[in-house]
Amino acid sequence: DQQVKQNSPSLSVQEGRISILNCDYTNSMFDYFLWYKKYPAEGPTFLISISSIKDKNEDGRFTVFLNKSAKHLSLHIVPSQPGDSAVYFCAASEPGTASKLTFGTGTRLQVTL
Amino acid sequence: NAGVTQTPKFQVLKTGQSMTLQCAQDMNHEYMSWYRQDPGMGLRLIHYSVGAGITDQGEVPNGYNVSRSTTEDFPLRLLSAAPSQTSVYFCASSPGLANTGELFFGEGSRLTVL
Protein backbone atom coordinates (compact mmCIF):
# COMPACT_ATOMS: atom_id res chain seq x y z
CA ASP A 1 0.00 0.00 0.00
CA GLN A 2 2.09 2.85 -1.35
CA GLN A 3 0.78 6.04 0.25
CA VAL A 4 3.19 8.26 -1.66
CA LYS A 5 3.65 7.53 -5.33
CA GLN A 6 6.06 8.79 -7.93
CA ASN A 7 4.85 7.25 -11.15
CA SER A 8 7.76 8.34 -13.32
CA PRO A 9 10.88 6.32 -12.51
CA SER A 10 13.03 8.52 -14.71
CA LEU A 11 13.08 11.86 -16.49
CA SER A 12 15.54 13.36 -18.95
CA VAL A 13 15.69 17.13 -19.48
CA GLN A 14 18.03 19.38 -21.42
CA GLU A 15 20.19 21.84 -19.53
CA GLY A 16 18.45 25.19 -19.15
CA ARG A 17 14.95 23.75 -19.53
CA ILE A 18 12.37 23.17 -16.81
CA SER A 19 12.26 19.87 -14.93
CA ILE A 20 8.90 18.86 -13.48
CA LEU A 21 8.78 15.97 -11.04
CA ASN A 22 5.43 14.71 -9.88
CA CYS A 23 4.16 13.02 -6.74
CA ASP A 24 0.74 11.74 -5.69
CA TYR A 25 -0.43 10.71 -2.25
CA THR A 26 -3.41 8.81 -0.94
CA ASN A 27 -3.35 9.55 2.81
CA SER A 28 -5.53 12.60 3.46
CA MET A 29 -3.97 12.96 6.92
CA PHE A 30 -0.64 14.09 5.44
CA ASP A 31 -0.10 17.76 6.16
CA TYR A 32 3.57 18.31 5.40
CA PHE A 33 5.42 17.46 2.22
CA LEU A 34 9.10 17.46 1.36
CA TRP A 35 11.45 16.75 -1.51
CA TYR A 36 14.81 15.09 -1.01
CA LYS A 37 17.65 14.75 -3.47
CA LYS A 38 20.01 11.79 -3.54
CA TYR A 39 23.30 11.33 -5.32
CA PRO A 40 24.81 7.84 -5.77
CA ALA A 41 26.61 6.49 -2.69
CA GLU A 42 25.32 9.34 -0.55
CA GLY A 43 22.41 9.78 1.81
CA PRO A 44 19.36 11.81 0.77
CA THR A 45 19.53 15.54 1.46
CA PHE A 46 16.61 17.86 2.13
CA LEU A 47 15.68 20.13 -0.77
CA ILE A 48 12.42 21.94 -0.14
CA SER A 49 9.18 21.52 1.79
CA ILE A 50 5.60 22.76 1.88
CA SER A 51 2.89 22.80 4.49
CA SER A 52 -0.67 21.87 3.58
CA ILE A 53 -1.81 25.40 4.38
CA LYS A 54 0.13 26.65 1.35
CA ASP A 55 -0.10 25.83 -2.33
CA LYS A 56 3.35 27.01 -3.37
CA ASN A 57 6.81 27.37 -1.90
CA GLU A 58 9.81 28.71 -3.74
CA ASP A 59 13.52 28.53 -2.99
CA GLY A 60 15.79 29.79 -5.73
CA ARG A 61 15.50 27.53 -8.76
CA PHE A 62 13.21 25.12 -6.91
CA THR A 63 9.46 25.52 -6.50
CA VAL A 64 7.06 23.03 -4.99
CA PHE A 65 3.35 23.18 -5.81
CA LEU A 66 0.66 21.47 -3.76
CA ASN A 67 -2.83 20.64 -5.00
CA LYS A 68 -4.65 19.25 -1.97
CA SER A 69 -7.89 18.48 -3.77
CA ALA A 70 -6.01 16.31 -6.26
CA LYS A 71 -3.60 14.99 -3.61
CA HIS A 72 -0.77 15.94 -5.92
CA LEU A 73 2.45 17.85 -5.59
CA SER A 74 5.14 18.73 -8.05
CA LEU A 75 8.69 20.01 -7.96
CA HIS A 76 9.79 22.47 -10.63
CA ILE A 77 13.46 23.12 -11.30
CA VAL A 78 14.17 26.14 -13.47
CA PRO A 79 16.63 26.29 -15.13
CA SER A 80 17.84 22.72 -14.89
CA GLN A 81 21.58 22.22 -14.48
CA PRO A 82 23.76 19.10 -14.94
CA GLY A 83 24.42 19.08 -11.19
CA ASP A 84 20.70 18.52 -10.65
CA SER A 85 21.07 14.99 -12.04
CA ALA A 86 20.10 12.80 -9.10
CA VAL A 87 17.24 10.75 -7.69
CA TYR A 88 14.46 12.86 -6.20
CA PHE A 89 12.23 11.50 -3.45
CA CYS A 90 8.91 12.95 -2.45
CA ALA A 91 8.00 12.50 1.23
CA ALA A 92 5.07 13.26 3.50
CA SER A 93 4.14 13.23 7.17
CA GLU A 94 1.09 13.46 9.41
CA PRO A 95 0.38 16.18 11.99
CA GLY A 96 2.69 16.17 15.00
CA THR A 97 5.05 13.66 13.42
CA ALA A 98 6.88 15.78 10.89
CA SER A 99 10.05 13.70 11.11
CA LYS A 100 8.31 10.36 10.61
CA LEU A 101 8.38 10.51 6.83
CA THR A 102 6.72 8.29 4.26
CA PHE A 103 8.73 8.33 1.07
CA GLY A 104 7.84 7.78 -2.55
CA THR A 105 9.76 5.45 -4.84
CA GLY A 106 11.88 8.18 -6.38
CA THR A 107 12.40 9.71 -9.83
CA ARG A 108 15.82 9.68 -11.46
CA LEU A 109 16.44 13.02 -13.18
CA GLN A 110 19.10 13.28 -15.83
CA VAL A 111 19.97 16.75 -17.09
CA THR A 112 21.72 16.53 -20.43
CA LEU A 113 24.01 19.08 -22.05
CA ASN B 1 31.09 18.47 10.96
CA ALA B 2 30.51 14.72 11.31
CA GLY B 3 26.67 14.84 11.32
CA VAL B 4 25.29 11.28 11.07
CA THR B 5 27.90 8.53 10.86
CA GLN B 6 27.08 4.98 9.82
CA THR B 7 29.33 1.94 10.04
CA PRO B 8 30.10 -0.28 8.27
CA LYS B 9 29.59 1.08 4.75
CA PHE B 10 29.57 -2.40 3.23
CA GLN B 11 28.88 -5.82 4.73
CA VAL B 12 28.32 -9.32 3.37
CA LEU B 13 26.58 -11.84 5.60
CA LYS B 14 25.52 -15.42 5.28
CA THR B 15 21.93 -16.38 5.96
CA GLY B 16 21.39 -16.81 9.70
CA GLN B 17 24.28 -14.64 10.80
CA SER B 18 23.72 -11.67 13.06
CA MET B 19 25.18 -8.21 12.91
CA THR B 20 24.70 -4.65 14.09
CA LEU B 21 24.67 -1.55 11.93
CA GLN B 22 25.96 1.36 13.91
CA CYS B 23 24.63 4.92 13.74
CA ALA B 24 25.89 7.93 15.67
CA GLN B 25 25.02 11.61 15.44
CA ASP B 26 26.76 14.56 17.03
CA MET B 27 23.99 17.16 16.62
CA ASN B 28 22.19 16.39 19.90
CA HIS B 29 19.10 15.38 17.93
CA GLU B 30 16.28 13.75 19.84
CA TYR B 31 14.75 11.93 16.88
CA MET B 32 16.57 9.12 15.07
CA SER B 33 15.33 6.59 12.56
CA TRP B 34 16.38 3.76 10.27
CA TYR B 35 15.22 3.35 6.66
CA ARG B 36 15.95 0.74 4.06
CA GLN B 37 16.10 1.53 0.36
CA ASP B 38 15.19 -1.10 -2.19
CA PRO B 39 14.79 -0.78 -5.97
CA GLY B 40 11.28 0.30 -6.86
CA MET B 41 10.31 0.64 -3.19
CA GLY B 42 11.82 3.94 -2.17
CA LEU B 43 12.81 4.39 1.46
CA ARG B 44 10.81 2.50 4.04
CA LEU B 45 10.88 3.20 7.76
CA ILE B 46 12.12 0.31 9.90
CA HIS B 47 12.28 1.72 13.45
CA TYR B 48 12.48 5.13 15.02
CA SER B 49 13.24 6.74 18.36
CA VAL B 50 12.00 10.00 19.83
CA GLY B 51 14.63 10.05 22.57
CA ALA B 52 16.91 7.95 24.73
CA GLY B 53 15.09 4.89 26.04
CA ILE B 54 12.15 5.24 23.62
CA THR B 55 11.80 3.29 20.39
CA ASP B 56 8.92 2.35 18.12
CA GLN B 57 8.24 0.35 15.00
CA GLY B 58 7.97 1.75 11.53
CA GLU B 59 6.54 0.24 8.38
CA VAL B 60 8.88 -2.77 8.04
CA PRO B 61 10.20 -3.71 11.52
CA ASN B 62 10.23 -7.51 11.24
CA GLY B 63 13.68 -9.06 11.57
CA TYR B 64 15.22 -5.94 13.12
CA ASN B 65 15.82 -4.78 16.69
CA VAL B 66 16.84 -1.37 17.95
CA SER B 67 17.73 0.27 21.23
CA ARG B 68 18.51 3.86 22.25
CA SER B 69 20.62 3.99 25.37
CA THR B 70 22.11 7.40 24.57
CA THR B 71 21.01 10.43 22.57
CA GLU B 72 23.92 9.96 20.18
CA ASP B 73 23.63 6.29 19.20
CA PHE B 74 20.91 4.24 17.53
CA PRO B 75 22.16 0.78 16.46
CA LEU B 76 20.12 -1.52 14.23
CA ARG B 77 20.47 -5.25 14.92
CA LEU B 78 19.76 -8.11 12.55
CA LEU B 79 19.43 -11.21 14.74
CA SER B 80 19.25 -13.81 11.96
CA ALA B 81 19.93 -12.33 8.54
CA ALA B 82 17.81 -13.36 5.56
CA PRO B 83 18.37 -12.69 1.82
CA SER B 84 15.28 -10.43 1.91
CA GLN B 85 17.27 -8.08 4.13
CA THR B 86 19.73 -7.36 1.34
CA SER B 87 19.35 -3.61 1.02
CA VAL B 88 20.90 -0.22 1.58
CA TYR B 89 20.24 1.05 5.08
CA PHE B 90 20.09 4.70 6.02
CA CYS B 91 20.12 6.21 9.48
CA ALA B 92 18.61 9.66 9.89
CA SER B 93 18.15 12.19 12.66
CA SER B 94 16.28 15.42 13.34
CA PRO B 95 15.88 17.75 16.31
CA GLY B 96 12.49 16.25 17.19
CA LEU B 97 9.56 14.15 16.01
CA ALA B 98 7.32 17.17 15.52
CA ASN B 99 10.03 19.30 13.98
CA THR B 100 10.24 20.48 10.37
CA GLY B 101 10.65 17.04 8.87
CA GLU B 102 14.12 17.87 7.63
CA LEU B 103 16.02 14.68 8.28
CA PHE B 104 19.80 14.47 8.25
CA PHE B 105 20.90 11.19 6.70
CA GLY B 106 24.04 9.16 6.98
CA GLU B 107 25.83 7.94 3.86
CA GLY B 108 24.24 4.51 4.04
CA SER B 109 25.30 0.93 4.74
CA ARG B 110 25.04 -1.58 1.91
CA LEU B 111 24.23 -5.05 3.21
CA THR B 112 24.25 -8.23 1.15
CA VAL B 113 22.89 -11.45 2.63
CA LEU B 114 23.87 -14.61 0.77
Tab-separated table of C-alpha atoms in Angstrom, chain B residues 3-85:
chain	number	residue	atom	x	y	z
B	3	GLY	CA	26.671	14.835	11.318
B	4	VAL	CA	25.291	11.277	11.067
B	5	THR	CA	27.903	8.528	10.863
B	6	GLN	CA	27.077	4.978	9.823
B	7	THR	CA	29.332	1.943	10.044
B	8	PRO	CA	30.098	-0.284	8.267
B	9	LYS	CA	29.592	1.084	4.754
B	10	PHE	CA	29.567	-2.399	3.235
B	11	GLN	CA	28.877	-5.816	4.727
B	12	VAL	CA	28.316	-9.317	3.370
B	13	LEU	CA	26.576	-11.842	5.598
B	14	LYS	CA	25.524	-15.423	5.279
B	15	THR	CA	21.927	-16.383	5.959
B	16	GLY	CA	21.395	-16.807	9.698
B	17	GLN	CA	24.281	-14.638	10.804
B	18	SER	CA	23.721	-11.669	13.065
B	19	MET	CA	25.179	-8.206	12.915
B	20	THR	CA	24.698	-4.651	14.094
B	21	LEU	CA	24.669	-1.552	11.928
B	22	GLN	CA	25.965	1.362	13.914
B	23	CYS	CA	24.626	4.921	13.743
B	24	ALA	CA	25.887	7.927	15.672
B	25	GLN	CA	25.015	11.614	15.444
B	26	ASP	CA	26.758	14.556	17.030
B	27	MET	CA	23.992	17.157	16.621
B	28	ASN	CA	22.195	16.394	19.905
B	29	HIS	CA	19.104	15.383	17.933
B	30	GLU	CA	16.278	13.754	19.842
B	31	TYR	CA	14.746	11.927	16.882
B	32	MET	CA	16.566	9.121	15.074
B	33	SER	CA	15.332	6.590	12.563
B	34	TRP	CA	16.376	3.755	10.270
B	35	TYR	CA	15.221	3.354	6.663
B	36	ARG	CA	15.949	0.743	4.060
B	37	GLN	CA	16.102	1.529	0.361
B	38	ASP	CA	15.193	-1.105	-2.190
B	39	PRO	CA	14.795	-0.783	-5.968
B	40	GLY	CA	11.276	0.300	-6.861
B	41	MET	CA	10.308	0.635	-3.190
B	42	GLY	CA	11.816	3.944	-2.171
B	43	LEU	CA	12.811	4.391	1.457
B	44	ARG	CA	10.807	2.499	4.040
B	45	LEU	CA	10.882	3.204	7.765
B	46	ILE	CA	12.123	0.311	9.904
B	47	HIS	CA	12.283	1.717	13.451
B	48	TYR	CA	12.476	5.134	15.019
B	49	SER	CA	13.236	6.736	18.365
B	50	VAL	CA	11.997	10.003	19.832
B	51	GLY	CA	14.628	10.046	22.570
B	52	ALA	CA	16.909	7.955	24.729
B	53	GLY	CA	15.091	4.892	26.035
B	54	ILE	CA	12.154	5.243	23.622
B	55	THR	CA	11.804	3.290	20.389
B	56	ASP	CA	8.916	2.348	18.118
B	57	GLN	CA	8.239	0.347	14.999
B	58	GLY	CA	7.967	1.753	11.528
B	59	GLU	CA	6.543	0.242	8.375
B	60	VAL	CA	8.877	-2.768	8.039
B	61	PRO	CA	10.201	-3.708	11.517
B	62	ASN	CA	10.229	-7.512	11.244
B	63	GLY	CA	13.685	-9.060	11.573
B	64	TYR	CA	15.221	-5.944	13.123
B	65	ASN	CA	15.821	-4.783	16.686
B	66	VAL	CA	16.839	-1.370	17.952
B	67	SER	CA	17.725	0.269	21.234
B	68	ARG	CA	18.509	3.856	22.246
B	69	SER	CA	20.615	3.987	25.366
B	70	THR	CA	22.112	7.405	24.571
B	71	THR	CA	21.005	10.430	22.569
B	72	GLU	CA	23.915	9.958	20.180
B	73	ASP	CA	23.633	6.286	19.204
B	74	PHE	CA	20.909	4.239	17.531
B	75	PRO	CA	22.163	0.783	16.464
B	76	LEU	CA	20.125	-1.520	14.227
B	77	ARG	CA	20.466	-5.249	14.921
B	78	LEU	CA	19.760	-8.114	12.553
B	79	LEU	CA	19.431	-11.213	14.740
B	80	SER	CA	19.253	-13.807	11.961
B	81	ALA	CA	19.932	-12.332	8.541
B	82	ALA	CA	17.811	-13.363	5.561
B	83	PRO	CA	18.372	-12.690	1.823
B	84	SER	CA	15.283	-10.429	1.906
B	85	GLN	CA	17.275	-8.079	4.134
